Amino acid sequence: MPTIKELKGQLKQKTDKAPEKYYPVEKLKEKGFQRSRCKNCGKYFWVQGESELCGDPECSGQYTFIGDSPCSKKMDFIKAWQEFSKLFEKLGYTPIKRYPVVARWRDDTYWTNASIYDFQPHVVSGLVEPPANPLVVPQVCMRFNDIDNVGITGRHYTSFVMIGQHAFVPPDQKFDKNQYISDMMDWLEIGMGLPLHEVKFHEDQWGDGGNLGVCMEFFARGLEIGNQVYMLYDVKDDGTYKDLNLKVLDMGMGQERCPWMSMGTATSYECNFPTVVKKLYKETGVKPNQDVIKRFLPYSGLLDMEEDKSIDKTWEEIAEKLSMDVKNLKEETLPLAGLYSIGDHARTLLFAITDGALPSNVGGAYNLRIILRRALGFIDEFGWDVSLQDVCREHAAYLKPQYPELTETVDDLQKIFEIEEKRYQSTKAKSIKIVSRLLEKGFSDAELVSLYDSNGISPEILKEEAKNIGKEIKVPADFYSKVAELHPEVERAKKKDEFNVSGIQPTNILYYSQKGLSFDATVLKVIDKKKIILDKTVFFPTGGGQEHDIGKLNDLNVIDVQKAGGGTVVVHILEKSGLKKGDKVHGVVDKNRRMALSKLHTAAHVIGGAARKVLGSHIWQAGSQIDPNKGRLDITHYKALTEDEKKQIEKLANETIKKGTKISKNVKNKKEAESKYGFTLYQGGAIPGKDIRVVEIPSWDVQACAGTHLDNVSEIIEKPIHNIANTVVDTVDAVMESANGYKQVAETAFETMESIKCLL
Ligand SMILES: [Zn+2]
Ligand SMILES: [Zn+2]
């Protein structure tokens, strides 16, 4: 199969020849734009008047809006979305709320990286209706691939807001590119007061995730403002492509870019978190030397750590260009870069923690620990009296008009930061010995990275220690990116279907609807003599953290039950062979085991709800395992639970069980369920398909869950009340943090083993 790059190349040949078939040429011409070809890179672009070079800074040179904005309107970050959403509402779009930065509705990514992520895969595929159509959304996106550039280049962030303009258009409706680009032109011209003769639209091709399309990137004065993608084709395995069922408009514009263009400040941070920058100037005493910064920034891009390997040399070159001494230049710029990084990192942490992520040692959340330590490292290095918590508070206050939810969680951050800081300090203390030994023997870049990864020793700590003994060490410029690379965001371990069930109809599932545990069915297929597929079943197959049922088909023991065929077919595994295709069977599910599983599964939901009430809204289910003897619930918490916290959770859980609450279990349309309950639904992970089964313990816990559940929480216990204590008390047990002190996900296991035994 050709690569996406090759496919884009093929498509480019077509778009180069017949742009009117792919791009909104009609509107561009109407607005006085002409097609031109960049004499540097050869790309086609559209511009009013004459221009030989496209808008890419590689071709047209450095930013020319700094200190000289072409916009007649001035806006800060907050005003940008206010104005944008107001205009687009008038144009017929519905502004919707952002989605969480942790993409819990997907199983292929940890973070939300772009506004279109909100609608992948099911809205884009046409399975699920969009929340509005067309719509605009201020989506907070996390991107940790440029950590080392944040602060220094004036434009990099670990999180930014992508304003999305989206439309999902079925074949019988018009996919109106001319209108979409016209709406964006209105924003640039009317909304931002940016004259269109300043804007260059680039013809480009786009491909991702099995889809192919074309796009128009738009630039002004060397700055890319946004990119309007028209998703058109579905790419097949052989590399041919056909029209998508649903054509999708995917325009993404950095909200941070609009204020920057309109204000022309030296860095993009000053206009995007103005109150935070001011506060940090005041607290650190760092004052930007406007003259140096203004002269330095056009070259700061050269320090792009990823692309540049010889960082020292680049510093020297820049200093020479500015006729400055390197040491002097660094003294003027590095503290500022640290200060802006603190601002950026605090904002990212605020969004991420609000949405239920925690600095951790695993998966995508590892990046949060990296940036938290990087921020603490700057505070240490420059000896500043800065509280990250206060910086977050300032962010939350500033962002309140756009994201009021941040003010509600900002207080929770204090505890998390305190603990993380303690860990950081203790690592530092422990590391002194290791460091002095290392400094004597020398080390490679790889060793440096692994030193951080396994012992938490950051280059900042290392540098400081080295300085104390009069040595200097070199740290690779892309250090943090290298560390992040060691921690893939999502570890995918998808099991392949072991059973060949092609041609078999989906099993009619009775375990949700039927109260009784016996049924009659017909054998549709027998695999390897002992694996039986029926037309219908009451047997629950292993899935969603819950173990399978056991029981009998006629007089044969069912010892395992699994899903196959993408979850649509149930396979019963017998102890002995004895059935053939067409046989009529009478099935009976083992009641004791089913009850034990249902009780423990329901108990897991009760305890999860109790943990959230006791520990805070950041509590998410990180995993659960329900087998008949015990249940385990992993929750995301920033430290091991104290005895007191455990007791409180137990108490609350028991009170709820005692009180008794009806549990509702309903299959609901995904769109409606998401808008009613939010993404806390996906505690147990992303759920494929159009509909989801919502299990709700009112005002306590609500989840999309496929497990078997009781009808009332009081059924967890059937014994007299004094036994309740035994059920959950003794049972909530937090697994200790690992020896090095920063295994993050506090694993809370609850084992109702004894009590369940006594119940049955
Ligand atoms: Zn060019
Ligand atoms: Zn569940």
Short mmCIF file of C-alpha atoms in Angstrom, two decimals, residues 261-621:
data_model
loop_
_atom_site.label_atom_id
_atom_site.label_comp_id
_atom_site.label_asym_id
_atom_site.label_seq_id
_atom_site.Cartn_x
_atom_site.Cartn_y
_atom_site.Cartn_z
CA MET A 261 -1.20 38.77 15.47
CA SER A 262 -3.50 41.51 16.70
CA MET A 263 -1.23 42.80 19.47
CA GLY A 264 2.15 42.11 17.90
CA THR A 265 3.72 41.48 21.31
CA ALA A 266 7.29 40.19 21.45
CA THR A 267 6.19 36.74 22.58
CA SER A 268 2.85 35.06 22.26
CA TYR A 269 2.68 34.47 26.00
CA GLU A 270 2.28 38.12 26.93
CA CYS A 271 -1.09 38.46 25.21
CA ASN A 272 -2.37 34.97 25.91
CA PHE A 273 -1.88 34.90 29.64
CA PRO A 274 -1.31 38.56 30.35
CA THR A 275 -2.21 38.54 34.04
CA VAL A 276 0.02 35.56 34.75
CA VAL A 277 2.96 37.09 32.92
CA LYS A 278 2.53 40.31 34.86
CA LYS A 279 2.34 38.45 38.15
CA LEU A 280 5.48 36.47 37.33
CA TYR A 281 7.42 39.60 36.32
CA LYS A 282 6.51 41.08 39.66
CA GLU A 283 7.31 38.03 41.76
CA THR A 284 10.58 37.13 40.09
CA GLY A 285 11.82 40.65 39.49
CA VAL A 286 12.65 39.60 35.94
CA LYS A 287 12.08 42.44 33.57
CA PRO A 288 12.21 41.77 29.88
CA ASN A 289 14.82 43.87 28.17
CA GLN A 290 12.48 44.80 25.33
CA ASP A 291 15.30 45.80 23.07
CA VAL A 292 17.17 42.51 23.42
CA ILE A 293 14.01 40.40 23.25
CA LYS A 294 12.78 42.13 20.16
CA ARG A 295 16.08 41.57 18.42
CA PHE A 296 16.50 38.05 19.77
CA LEU A 297 13.07 36.58 18.96
CA PRO A 298 13.33 36.57 15.19
CA TYR A 299 16.26 34.19 15.68
CA SER A 300 14.82 32.18 18.56
CA GLY A 301 13.25 29.80 16.07
CA LEU A 302 16.78 28.70 15.21
CA LEU A 303 16.97 27.25 18.69
CA ASP A 304 14.15 24.87 17.82
CA MET A 305 15.57 22.07 19.88
CA GLU A 306 14.27 19.24 17.81
CA GLU A 307 15.84 20.31 14.61
CA ASP A 308 18.96 21.79 16.01
CA LYS A 309 21.64 19.55 17.38
CA SER A 310 24.53 21.90 18.05
CA ILE A 311 22.76 24.20 20.41
CA ASP A 312 25.87 25.97 21.72
CA LYS A 313 26.95 26.90 18.26
CA THR A 314 23.51 28.31 17.49
CA TRP A 315 23.65 30.47 20.60
CA GLU A 316 27.01 31.79 19.46
CA GLU A 317 25.70 32.53 16.00
CA ILE A 318 22.71 34.40 17.35
CA ALA A 319 24.86 36.38 19.77
CA GLU A 320 27.12 37.35 16.93
CA LYS A 321 24.19 38.50 14.84
CA LEU A 322 23.01 40.65 17.73
CA SER A 323 26.58 41.82 18.45
CA MET A 324 26.22 40.52 21.96
CA ASP A 325 28.25 38.35 24.24
CA VAL A 326 26.75 34.80 24.52
CA LYS A 327 26.80 34.88 28.29
CA ASN A 328 25.05 38.19 28.31
CA LEU A 329 22.47 37.06 25.77
CA LYS A 330 21.66 33.96 27.79
CA GLU A 331 21.36 36.01 30.97
CA GLU A 332 18.84 38.25 29.27
CA THR A 333 16.79 35.49 27.69
CA LEU A 334 16.96 32.28 29.75
CA PRO A 335 15.25 33.57 32.91
CA LEU A 336 12.45 34.89 30.72
CA ALA A 337 12.16 31.55 28.97
CA GLY A 338 11.90 29.91 32.40
CA LEU A 339 9.24 32.36 33.48
CA TYR A 340 7.12 31.83 30.37
CA SER A 341 7.55 28.07 30.72
CA ILE A 342 6.19 28.24 34.25
CA GLY A 343 3.18 30.11 32.89
CA ASP A 344 2.60 27.58 30.15
CA HIS A 345 3.19 24.51 32.29
CA ALA A 346 0.88 25.75 35.06
CA ARG A 347 -1.91 26.31 32.55
CA THR A 348 -1.48 22.82 31.11
CA LEU A 349 -1.49 21.25 34.56
CA LEU A 350 -4.61 23.20 35.47
CA PHE A 351 -6.54 21.92 32.45
CA ALA A 352 -5.27 18.37 32.73
CA ILE A 353 -5.91 17.99 36.45
CA THR A 354 -9.34 19.59 36.11
CA ASP A 355 -10.16 16.92 33.56
CA GLY A 356 -9.03 14.10 35.81
CA ALA A 357 -5.43 13.47 34.77
CA LEU A 358 -2.67 13.40 37.37
CA PRO A 359 1.11 13.66 37.15
CA SER A 360 2.13 10.07 36.96
CA ASN A 361 4.73 7.58 35.94
CA VAL A 362 2.60 5.87 33.38
CA GLY A 363 1.25 6.56 29.92
CA GLY A 364 0.22 9.99 28.71
CA ALA A 365 0.09 11.46 32.21
CA TYR A 366 3.85 11.03 32.46
CA ASN A 367 4.18 14.27 30.54
CA LEU A 368 2.47 16.09 33.39
CA ARG A 369 5.15 15.01 35.81
CA ILE A 370 7.81 16.08 33.34
CA ILE A 371 6.44 19.60 32.98
CA LEU A 372 5.70 19.94 36.68
CA ARG A 373 9.32 19.07 37.47
CA ARG A 374 10.56 21.29 34.69
CA ALA A 375 8.62 24.20 36.22
CA LEU A 376 9.92 23.38 39.72
CA GLY A 377 13.37 23.12 38.19
CA PHE A 378 13.20 26.71 36.88
CA ILE A 379 11.95 27.99 40.23
CA ASP A 380 14.90 26.25 41.88
CA GLU A 381 17.47 27.25 39.32
CA PHE A 382 16.68 30.94 39.49
CA GLY A 383 15.84 30.92 43.20
CA TRP A 384 12.38 32.41 42.68
CA ASP A 385 9.66 32.66 45.23
CA VAL A 386 6.86 31.47 42.96
CA SER A 387 3.96 29.23 43.92
CA LEU A 388 2.63 27.11 41.07
CA GLN A 389 -0.69 26.95 42.85
CA ASP A 390 -0.98 30.74 42.79
CA VAL A 391 -0.04 30.81 39.13
CA CYS A 392 -2.83 28.31 38.44
CA ARG A 393 -5.25 30.41 40.45
CA GLU A 394 -4.37 33.42 38.33
CA HIS A 395 -4.92 31.39 35.16
CA ALA A 396 -8.28 30.12 36.40
CA ALA A 397 -9.44 33.65 37.17
CA TYR A 398 -8.33 34.94 33.79
CA LEU A 399 -9.85 32.01 31.90
CA LYS A 400 -13.13 32.06 33.81
CA PRO A 401 -15.25 33.61 31.02
CA GLN A 402 -14.24 30.83 28.62
CA TYR A 403 -13.65 27.93 31.02
CA PRO A 404 -15.52 28.51 34.29
CA GLU A 405 -14.91 24.88 35.31
CA LEU A 406 -11.28 25.69 36.15
CA THR A 407 -12.18 27.84 39.15
CA GLU A 408 -13.99 24.90 40.69
CA THR A 409 -10.97 22.62 40.76
CA VAL A 410 -8.11 25.02 41.30
CA ASP A 411 -8.11 24.47 45.07
CA ASP A 412 -7.54 20.73 44.63
CA LEU A 413 -4.24 21.46 42.94
CA GLN A 414 -2.57 22.57 46.13
CA LYS A 415 -2.39 19.07 47.60
CA ILE A 416 -1.20 17.56 44.37
CA PHE A 417 1.55 20.14 43.94
CA GLU A 418 2.67 19.79 47.55
CA ILE A 419 3.10 16.06 47.21
CA GLU A 420 4.81 16.32 43.85
CA GLU A 421 7.14 18.95 45.19
CA LYS A 422 8.05 16.81 48.18
CA ARG A 423 8.84 13.95 45.84
CA TYR A 424 10.92 16.28 43.74
CA GLN A 425 12.87 17.56 46.74
CA SER A 426 13.50 14.10 48.14
CA THR A 427 14.69 12.89 44.76
CA LYS A 428 17.02 15.82 44.68
CA ALA A 429 18.44 15.02 48.09
CA LYS A 430 18.88 11.37 47.21
CA SER A 431 20.48 12.20 43.93
CA ILE A 432 23.41 14.21 45.22
CA LYS A 433 25.46 11.09 45.87
CA ILE A 434 24.70 9.53 42.53
CA VAL A 435 25.44 12.77 40.79
CA SER A 436 28.86 13.35 42.23
CA ARG A 437 29.85 9.82 41.31
CA LEU A 438 28.53 10.30 37.81
CA LEU A 439 30.25 13.60 37.34
CA GLU A 440 33.54 11.92 38.04
CA LYS A 441 33.11 9.12 35.57
CA GLY A 442 31.19 11.00 32.87
CA PHE A 443 28.07 9.87 31.07
CA SER A 444 26.31 9.67 27.74
CA ASP A 445 23.10 11.43 26.72
CA ALA A 446 21.27 8.12 26.91
CA GLU A 447 22.48 7.58 30.48
CA LEU A 448 21.30 11.05 31.37
CA VAL A 449 17.84 10.32 30.04
CA SER A 450 17.65 7.02 31.86
CA LEU A 451 18.86 8.71 35.05
CA TYR A 452 15.81 10.91 34.91
CA ASP A 453 13.52 8.15 33.86
CA SER A 454 14.47 5.69 36.56
CA ASN A 455 15.66 7.93 39.39
CA GLY A 456 13.85 11.17 38.70
CA ILE A 457 17.10 13.14 38.52
CA SER A 458 16.49 16.05 36.21
CA PRO A 459 19.15 17.89 34.23
CA GLU A 460 18.38 20.97 36.32
CA ILE A 461 19.37 19.10 39.48
CA LEU A 462 22.40 17.71 37.74
CA LYS A 463 23.51 21.12 36.49
CA GLU A 464 23.13 22.62 39.91
CA GLU A 465 25.15 19.88 41.58
CA ALA A 466 27.80 20.15 38.92
CA LYS A 467 28.06 23.87 39.50
CA ASN A 468 28.50 23.28 43.23
CA ILE A 469 31.62 21.27 42.56
CA GLY A 470 32.83 23.58 39.85
CA LYS A 471 32.02 21.43 36.86
CA GLU A 472 29.88 22.04 33.85
CA ILE A 473 27.72 19.46 32.16
CA LYS A 474 26.07 19.31 28.79
CA VAL A 475 22.43 18.34 28.50
CA PRO A 476 20.96 17.34 25.14
CA ALA A 477 18.75 20.15 23.88
CA ASP A 478 15.78 17.88 23.32
CA PHE A 479 16.16 16.18 26.68
CA TYR A 480 12.53 16.23 27.78
CA SER A 481 11.26 15.17 24.40
CA LYS A 482 13.61 12.18 24.60
CA VAL A 483 12.25 11.24 28.00
CA ALA A 484 8.67 11.60 26.82
CA GLU A 485 9.42 9.29 23.91
CA LEU A 486 10.14 6.50 26.37
CA HIS A 487 6.55 6.65 27.54
CA PRO A 488 4.05 5.93 24.81
CA GLU A 489 0.73 7.59 25.49
CA VAL A 490 -1.35 4.48 25.13
CA GLU A 491 -0.23 0.96 25.29
CA ARG A 492 -2.45 -0.99 23.03
CA ALA A 493 -2.76 -4.66 23.64
CA LYS A 494 -5.70 -5.60 21.50
CA LYS A 495 -6.48 -9.27 21.55
CA LYS A 496 -7.29 -10.79 18.24
CA ASP A 497 -10.42 -12.87 18.02
CA GLU A 498 -9.35 -16.41 18.57
CA PHE A 499 -12.44 -17.88 17.02
CA ASN A 500 -13.44 -17.87 13.42
CA VAL A 501 -17.05 -16.73 13.48
CA SER A 502 -17.36 -15.45 9.94
CA GLY A 503 -20.83 -15.85 8.56
CA ILE A 504 -22.33 -16.29 12.02
CA GLN A 505 -25.19 -13.97 12.98
CA PRO A 506 -24.77 -11.85 16.13
CA THR A 507 -25.87 -13.71 19.25
CA ASN A 508 -29.18 -12.59 20.69
CA ILE A 509 -28.09 -11.48 24.15
CA LEU A 510 -30.54 -12.16 26.97
CA TYR A 511 -28.41 -11.44 30.03
CA TYR A 512 -29.56 -7.84 30.37
CA SER A 513 -33.25 -8.31 29.69
CA GLN A 514 -33.97 -11.65 31.31
CA LYS A 515 -34.35 -12.09 35.05
CA GLY A 516 -34.19 -15.89 35.15
CA LEU A 517 -30.94 -17.71 34.49
CA SER A 518 -32.20 -20.56 32.31
CA PHE A 519 -33.03 -20.53 28.61
CA ASP A 520 -33.53 -22.68 25.52
CA ALA A 521 -31.47 -22.20 22.38
CA THR A 522 -30.17 -23.76 19.19
CA VAL A 523 -26.55 -24.56 18.37
CA LEU A 524 -25.42 -22.53 15.34
CA LYS A 525 -21.83 -23.64 15.16
CA VAL A 526 -19.33 -25.88 16.94
CA ILE A 527 -15.64 -24.99 16.79
CA ASP A 528 -13.00 -27.55 17.81
CA LYS A 529 -15.73 -29.76 19.30
CA LYS A 530 -15.98 -27.82 22.56
CA LYS A 531 -16.65 -24.22 21.52
CA ILE A 532 -20.33 -23.61 21.04
CA ILE A 533 -22.13 -20.71 19.42
CA LEU A 534 -25.87 -20.44 20.06
CA ASP A 535 -28.58 -18.30 18.51
CA LYS A 536 -29.18 -16.72 21.92
CA THR A 537 -27.72 -16.84 25.42
CA VAL A 538 -27.98 -15.77 29.05
CA PHE A 539 -24.27 -16.51 29.62
CA PHE A 540 -22.24 -13.34 30.25
CA PRO A 541 -18.88 -13.39 28.40
CA THR A 542 -15.71 -11.92 29.94
CA GLY A 543 -15.56 -8.21 29.25
CA GLY A 544 -15.45 -4.72 30.76
CA GLY A 545 -13.43 -5.97 33.72
CA GLN A 546 -16.00 -8.61 34.66
CA GLU A 547 -15.31 -12.32 34.50
CA HIS A 548 -17.58 -14.71 32.59
CA ASP A 549 -20.43 -16.83 33.85
CA ILE A 550 -20.26 -20.59 34.20
CA GLY A 551 -23.09 -23.16 34.13
CA LYS A 552 -24.52 -25.89 31.97
CA LEU A 553 -25.71 -26.50 28.43
CA ASN A 554 -27.85 -29.61 28.81
CA ASP A 555 -25.69 -31.75 31.11
CA LEU A 556 -22.38 -30.35 29.85
CA ASN A 557 -20.37 -27.92 31.95
CA VAL A 558 -19.70 -24.46 30.52
CA ILE A 559 -16.30 -23.48 31.91
CA ASP A 560 -15.59 -20.27 29.99
CA VAL A 561 -17.52 -17.75 27.92
CA GLN A 562 -15.83 -15.34 25.50
CA LYS A 563 -16.79 -12.70 22.98
CA ALA A 564 -15.83 -12.99 19.32
CA GLY A 565 -16.64 -11.31 16.05
CA GLY A 566 -15.92 -7.82 17.39
CA GLY A 567 -18.00 -8.52 20.48
CA THR A 568 -21.15 -9.56 18.64
CA VAL A 569 -20.89 -13.32 19.01
CA VAL A 570 -20.78 -15.22 22.31
CA VAL A 571 -18.71 -18.42 22.42
CA HIS A 572 -19.42 -20.98 25.17
CA ILE A 573 -16.50 -23.22 26.02
CA LEU A 574 -17.41 -26.64 27.31
CA GLU A 575 -15.44 -28.95 29.55
CA LYS A 576 -16.23 -31.90 27.28
CA SER A 577 -17.50 -32.20 23.74
CA GLY A 578 -20.98 -33.52 22.97
CA LEU A 579 -22.97 -30.97 20.96
CA LYS A 580 -23.42 -30.56 17.24
CA LYS A 581 -24.87 -27.96 14.91
CA GLY A 582 -28.67 -27.82 15.03
CA ASP A 583 -28.95 -29.31 18.55
CA LYS A 584 -31.53 -27.83 20.86
CA VAL A 585 -30.01 -27.03 24.25
CA HIS A 586 -31.28 -25.99 27.65
CA GLY A 587 -28.88 -23.60 29.30
CA VAL A 588 -28.59 -22.77 33.00
CA VAL A 589 -26.22 -20.15 34.39
CA ASP A 590 -24.62 -20.80 37.79
CA LYS A 591 -26.52 -18.49 40.10
CA ASN A 592 -23.97 -18.23 42.89
CA ARG A 593 -21.21 -17.09 40.63
CA ARG A 594 -23.42 -14.68 38.69
CA MET A 595 -24.71 -13.13 41.94
CA ALA A 596 -21.19 -12.82 43.31
CA LEU A 597 -20.03 -11.08 40.14
CA SER A 598 -23.02 -8.76 40.04
CA LYS A 599 -22.60 -7.82 43.67
CA LEU A 600 -18.92 -7.12 43.32
CA HIS A 601 -19.39 -5.19 40.13
CA THR A 602 -22.08 -3.05 41.68
CA ALA A 603 -19.90 -2.65 44.79
CA ALA A 604 -17.13 -1.35 42.52
CA HIS A 605 -19.44 1.40 41.27
CA VAL A 606 -20.52 2.24 44.82
CA ILE A 607 -16.93 2.47 46.05
CA GLY A 608 -15.89 4.55 43.04
CA GLY A 609 -18.64 7.03 43.84
CA ALA A 610 -17.65 7.10 47.51
CA ALA A 611 -13.99 7.65 46.61
CA ARG A 612 -14.95 10.61 44.45
CA LYS A 613 -16.92 12.15 47.28
CA VAL A 614 -14.13 11.64 49.81
CA LEU A 615 -11.05 12.34 47.70
CA GLY A 616 -12.28 14.80 45.09
CA SER A 617 -13.55 15.05 41.56
CA HIS A 618 -10.17 14.07 40.10
CA ILE A 619 -10.92 10.45 40.99
CA TRP A 620 -11.27 8.31 37.91
CA GLN A 621 -11.44 4.63 37.51
#
